[in-house]
Coordinates of C-alpha atoms in Angstrom, one line a residue:
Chain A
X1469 CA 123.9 99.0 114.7
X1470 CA 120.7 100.4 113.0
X1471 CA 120.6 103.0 110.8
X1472 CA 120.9 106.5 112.3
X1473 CA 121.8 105.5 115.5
X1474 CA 125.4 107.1 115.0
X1475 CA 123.1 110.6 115.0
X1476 CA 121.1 110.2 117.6
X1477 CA 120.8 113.6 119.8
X1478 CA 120.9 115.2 116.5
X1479 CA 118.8 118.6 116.6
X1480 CA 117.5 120.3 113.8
X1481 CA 116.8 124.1 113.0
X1482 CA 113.9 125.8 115.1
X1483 CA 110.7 126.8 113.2
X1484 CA 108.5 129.1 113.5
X1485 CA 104.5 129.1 113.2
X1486 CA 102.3 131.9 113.2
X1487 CA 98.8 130.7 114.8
X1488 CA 96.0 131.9 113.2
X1489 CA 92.5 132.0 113.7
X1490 CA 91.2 130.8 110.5
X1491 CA 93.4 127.7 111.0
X1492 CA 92.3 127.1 114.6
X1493 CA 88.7 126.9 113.4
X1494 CA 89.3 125.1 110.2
X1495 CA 91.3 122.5 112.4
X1496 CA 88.9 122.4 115.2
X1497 CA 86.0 121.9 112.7
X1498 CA 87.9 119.4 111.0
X1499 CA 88.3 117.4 114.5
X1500 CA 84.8 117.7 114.9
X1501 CA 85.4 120.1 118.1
X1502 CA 81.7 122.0 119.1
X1503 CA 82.7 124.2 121.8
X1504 CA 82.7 128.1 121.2
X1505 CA 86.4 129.3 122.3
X1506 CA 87.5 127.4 119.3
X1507 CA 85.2 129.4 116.8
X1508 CA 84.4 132.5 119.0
X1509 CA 86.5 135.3 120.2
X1510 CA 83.9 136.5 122.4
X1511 CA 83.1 133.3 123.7
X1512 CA 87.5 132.2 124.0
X1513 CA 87.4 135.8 126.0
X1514 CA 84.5 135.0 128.5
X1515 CA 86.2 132.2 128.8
X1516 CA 89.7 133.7 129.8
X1517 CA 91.5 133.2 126.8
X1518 CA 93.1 136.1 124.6
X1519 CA 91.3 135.1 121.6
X1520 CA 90.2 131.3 120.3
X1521 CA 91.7 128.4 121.7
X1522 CA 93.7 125.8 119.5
X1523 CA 92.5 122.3 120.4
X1524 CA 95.4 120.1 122.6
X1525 CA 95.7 117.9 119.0
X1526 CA 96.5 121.8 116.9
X1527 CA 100.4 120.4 118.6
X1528 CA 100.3 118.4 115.0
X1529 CA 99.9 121.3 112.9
X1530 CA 102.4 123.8 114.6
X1531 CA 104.9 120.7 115.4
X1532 CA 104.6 119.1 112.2
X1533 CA 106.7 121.9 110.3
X1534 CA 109.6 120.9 112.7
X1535 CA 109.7 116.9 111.9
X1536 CA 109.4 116.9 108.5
X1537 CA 113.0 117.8 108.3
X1538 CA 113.7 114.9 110.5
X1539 CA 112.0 112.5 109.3
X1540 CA 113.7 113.5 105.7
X1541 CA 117.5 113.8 106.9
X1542 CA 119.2 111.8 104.9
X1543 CA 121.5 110.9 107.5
X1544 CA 118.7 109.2 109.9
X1545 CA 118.1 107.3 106.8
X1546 CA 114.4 106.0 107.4
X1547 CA 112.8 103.9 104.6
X1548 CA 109.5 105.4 104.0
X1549 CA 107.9 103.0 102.1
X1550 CA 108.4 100.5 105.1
X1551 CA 107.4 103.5 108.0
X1552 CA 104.6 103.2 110.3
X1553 CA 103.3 105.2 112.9
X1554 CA 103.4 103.6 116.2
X1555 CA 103.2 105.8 119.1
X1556 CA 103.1 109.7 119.8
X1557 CA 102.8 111.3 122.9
X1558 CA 102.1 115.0 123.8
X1559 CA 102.4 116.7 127.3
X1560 CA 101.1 120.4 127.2
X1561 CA 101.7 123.7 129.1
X1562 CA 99.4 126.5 128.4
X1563 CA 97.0 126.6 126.0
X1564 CA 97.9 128.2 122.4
X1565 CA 95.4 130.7 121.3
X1566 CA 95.2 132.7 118.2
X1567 CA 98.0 135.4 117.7
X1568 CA 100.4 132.9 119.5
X1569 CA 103.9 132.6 117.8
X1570 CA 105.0 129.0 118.7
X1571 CA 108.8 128.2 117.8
X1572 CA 109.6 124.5 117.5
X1573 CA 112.8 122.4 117.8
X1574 CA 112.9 118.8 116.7
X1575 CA 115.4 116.3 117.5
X1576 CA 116.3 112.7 117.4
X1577 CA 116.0 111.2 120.3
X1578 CA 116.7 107.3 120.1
X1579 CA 117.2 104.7 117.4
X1580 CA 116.6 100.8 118.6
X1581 CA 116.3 97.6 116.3
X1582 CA 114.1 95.1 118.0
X1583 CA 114.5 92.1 115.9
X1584 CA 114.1 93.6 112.5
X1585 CA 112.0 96.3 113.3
X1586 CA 113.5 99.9 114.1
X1587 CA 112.1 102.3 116.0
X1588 CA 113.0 106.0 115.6
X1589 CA 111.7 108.1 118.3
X1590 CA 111.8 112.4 117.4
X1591 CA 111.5 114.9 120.3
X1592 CA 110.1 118.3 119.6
X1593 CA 109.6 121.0 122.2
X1594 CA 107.5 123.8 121.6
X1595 CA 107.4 127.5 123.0
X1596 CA 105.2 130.1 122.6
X1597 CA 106.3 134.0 122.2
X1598 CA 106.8 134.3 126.2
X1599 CA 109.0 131.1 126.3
X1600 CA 106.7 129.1 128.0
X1601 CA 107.1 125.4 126.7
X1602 CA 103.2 124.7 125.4
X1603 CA 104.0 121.3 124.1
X1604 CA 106.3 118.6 124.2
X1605 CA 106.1 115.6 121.9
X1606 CA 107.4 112.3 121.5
X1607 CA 106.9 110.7 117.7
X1608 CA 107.7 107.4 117.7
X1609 CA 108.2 105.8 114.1
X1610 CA 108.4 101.8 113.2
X1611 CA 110.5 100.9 110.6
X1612 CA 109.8 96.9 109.2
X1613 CA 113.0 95.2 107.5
X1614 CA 115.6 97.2 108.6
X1615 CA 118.8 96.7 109.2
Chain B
X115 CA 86.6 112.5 137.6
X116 CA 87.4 109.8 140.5
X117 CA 88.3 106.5 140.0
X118 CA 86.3 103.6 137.8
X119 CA 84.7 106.8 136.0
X120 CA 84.1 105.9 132.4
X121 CA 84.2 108.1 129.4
X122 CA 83.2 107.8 126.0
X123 CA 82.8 109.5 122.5
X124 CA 81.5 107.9 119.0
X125 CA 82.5 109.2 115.9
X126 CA 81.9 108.1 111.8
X127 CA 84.4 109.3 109.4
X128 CA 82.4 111.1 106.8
X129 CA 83.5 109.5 103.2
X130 CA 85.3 113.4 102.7
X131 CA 86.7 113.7 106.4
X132 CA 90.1 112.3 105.0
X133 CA 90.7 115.6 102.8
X134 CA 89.4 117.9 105.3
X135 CA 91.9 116.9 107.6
X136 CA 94.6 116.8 105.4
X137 CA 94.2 120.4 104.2
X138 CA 93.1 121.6 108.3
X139 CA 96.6 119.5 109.4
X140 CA 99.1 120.0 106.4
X141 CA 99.4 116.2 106.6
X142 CA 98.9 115.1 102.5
X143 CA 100.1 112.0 101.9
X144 CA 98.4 110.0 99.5
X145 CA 97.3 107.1 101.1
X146 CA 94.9 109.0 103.3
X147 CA 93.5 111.0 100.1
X148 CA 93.7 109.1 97.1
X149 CA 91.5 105.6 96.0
X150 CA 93.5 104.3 93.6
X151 CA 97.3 105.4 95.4
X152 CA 95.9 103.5 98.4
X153 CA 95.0 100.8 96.6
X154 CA 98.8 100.2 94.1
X155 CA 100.5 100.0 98.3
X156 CA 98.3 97.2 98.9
X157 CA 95.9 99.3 101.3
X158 CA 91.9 98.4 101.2
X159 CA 91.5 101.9 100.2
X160 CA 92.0 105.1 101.6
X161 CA 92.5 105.2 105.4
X162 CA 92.3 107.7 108.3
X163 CA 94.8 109.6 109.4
X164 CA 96.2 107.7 112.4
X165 CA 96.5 111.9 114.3
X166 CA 93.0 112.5 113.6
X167 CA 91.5 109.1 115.2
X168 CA 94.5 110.2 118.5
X169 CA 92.4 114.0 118.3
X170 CA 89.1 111.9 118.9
X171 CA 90.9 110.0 121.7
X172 CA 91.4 113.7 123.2
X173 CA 88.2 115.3 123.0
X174 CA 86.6 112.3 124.8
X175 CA 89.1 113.5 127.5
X176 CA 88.1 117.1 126.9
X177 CA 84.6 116.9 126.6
X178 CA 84.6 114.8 129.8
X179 CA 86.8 117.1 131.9
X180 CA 85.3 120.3 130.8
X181 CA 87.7 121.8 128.6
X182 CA 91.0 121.9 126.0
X183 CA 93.4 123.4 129.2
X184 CA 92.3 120.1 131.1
X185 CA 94.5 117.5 129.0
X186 CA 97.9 117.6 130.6
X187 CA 99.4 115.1 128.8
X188 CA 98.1 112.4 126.5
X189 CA 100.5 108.8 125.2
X190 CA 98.8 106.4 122.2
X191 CA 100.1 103.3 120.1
X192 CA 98.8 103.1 116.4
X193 CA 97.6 99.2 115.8
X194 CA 96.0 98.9 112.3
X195 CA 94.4 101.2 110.1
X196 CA 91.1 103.2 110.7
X197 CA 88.7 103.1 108.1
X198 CA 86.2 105.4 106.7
X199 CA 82.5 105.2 107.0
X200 CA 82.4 103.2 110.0
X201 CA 81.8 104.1 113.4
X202 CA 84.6 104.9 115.8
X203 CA 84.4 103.6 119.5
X204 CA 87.0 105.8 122.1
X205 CA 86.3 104.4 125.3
X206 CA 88.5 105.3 128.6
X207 CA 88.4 104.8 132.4
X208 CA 90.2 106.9 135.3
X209 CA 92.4 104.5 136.5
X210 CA 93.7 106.4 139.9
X211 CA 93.3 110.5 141.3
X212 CA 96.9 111.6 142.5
X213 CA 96.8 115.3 143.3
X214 CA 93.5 116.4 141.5
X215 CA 95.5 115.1 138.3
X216 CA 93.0 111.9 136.6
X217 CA 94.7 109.4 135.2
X218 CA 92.6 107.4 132.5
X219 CA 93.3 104.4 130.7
X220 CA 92.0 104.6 126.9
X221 CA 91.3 102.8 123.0
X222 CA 89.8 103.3 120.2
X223 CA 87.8 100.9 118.4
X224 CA 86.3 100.4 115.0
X225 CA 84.1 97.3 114.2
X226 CA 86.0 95.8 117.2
X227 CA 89.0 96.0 116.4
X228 CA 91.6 98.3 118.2
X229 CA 92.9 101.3 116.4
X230 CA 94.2 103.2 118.7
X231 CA 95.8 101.0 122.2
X232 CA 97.4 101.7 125.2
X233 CA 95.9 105.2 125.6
X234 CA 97.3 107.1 128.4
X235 CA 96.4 110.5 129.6
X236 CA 96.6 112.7 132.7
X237 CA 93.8 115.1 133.4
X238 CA 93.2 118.0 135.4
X239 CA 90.2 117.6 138.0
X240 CA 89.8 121.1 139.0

């Protein structure tokens, strides 16, 4: 049996991030996003939105909070010195803007040893103030050597 | 978007792009930031952040469809490690139209080899 697998289906503590709008431009700059509704309010407001628009990627920043503790639990046990990242996936629901509250939960989904190699895969679902899911992710980690 | 439809974005990681993103993403570890900690793991040097080459991935998708809401969903695998300086290649092709939903097929490449594989997204056509 691999390491951590007796936990799988563990969850861990919701987080909360505050979305702000000097992070959605710093982020969006950093991804080397042009459009206005990232940078503009009045441009995000022509547009529709309440106020800038965090890029579909900005998922890592408020979803990131929420897997660290994972990814550390003593109890999954991952070797980080032997951890890559293999896969992610994120599905998204409405778009996060500036102002947005978004509360993630992170949990482990699966542990499976394919010949030496272990893959932990975390689940985090996130929700905005309303309780609208914006973004689901899957965050799949390889583990070389292990048990 | 309809089927065959190709899209494409080209990107090179400026030689400070690494520290930008790690302070814009919260994501500091060191072999993404720091020569010579790169270097004692047995790296070539500092390398990209493997979430910052899948962003690139999805603005090709969201450049192409016309905006951020557009990207439904959006599945990669991490091969290798992306390097700075040189030129990233995110190419991707719809693959089939099921109810004004796009799915496109999707890499990333740098100096030919594949840094980001298996890209999978589903986009909105209206």
């Amino acid at each position: 049996m691999a390491t951590g697998s007796e936990v799988i289906g563990k969850r861990y503590p919701p987080t909360t991030y505050a979305v702000g709008r000097e992070k959605i431009r710093e982020y969006a700059a950093a991804v080397g996003e042009t459009s206005p509704i990232h940078f503009d309010v009045d441009a995000a407001r022509a547009a529709g939105h309440a106020d800038v628009v965090a890029p579909p990627m900005f998922a890592v920043v408020y979803g990131a909070r929420a897997v660290g503790p994972a990814l550390f639990d003593p109890e999954v046990g991952i070797d980080f010195a032997m951890m890559v990242h293999a896969g992610q996936e994120f599905v998204w629901g409405p778009v996060v803007v500036a102002g947005d509250e978004v509360t993630t939960t992170a949990s482990l989904k699966d542990v499976a040893d394919r010949g030496g190699m272990v893959f932990y895969v975390f689940e985090t679902v996130s929700e905005n103030q309303r309780g609208e899911t914006v973004c689901t992710g899957t965050w799949t980690q390889l583990v070389r050597g292990g048990s | 978007m309809k089927p065959g439809d190709r899209i494409e974005l080209k990107v090179t990681p400026d030689p400070y792009l690494t520290i930008r993103y790690a302070g814009a993403s919260g994501d500091f570890n060191p072999i993404h930031i720091d020569e010579d900690f790169a270097k004692r793991v047995g790296l070539p040097g500092r390398i990209l952040h493997g979430l910052w080459t899948m962003a690139q991935v999805a603005r090709a998708h969201t450049d192409a469809a016309g905006g951020p809401e557009k990207l439904r969903r959006l599945s990669v695998q991490f091969r290798g490690m992306g390097r700075i300086g040189e030129e990233i290649v995110v190419s991707g092709r719809v693959r089939e139209v099921r109810d004004r939903v796009a799915i496109v097929d999707s890499e990333a490449t740098q100096s030919g080899h594949r840094i980001i594989r298996n890209g999978e997204a589903e986009v909105d056509t209206v």
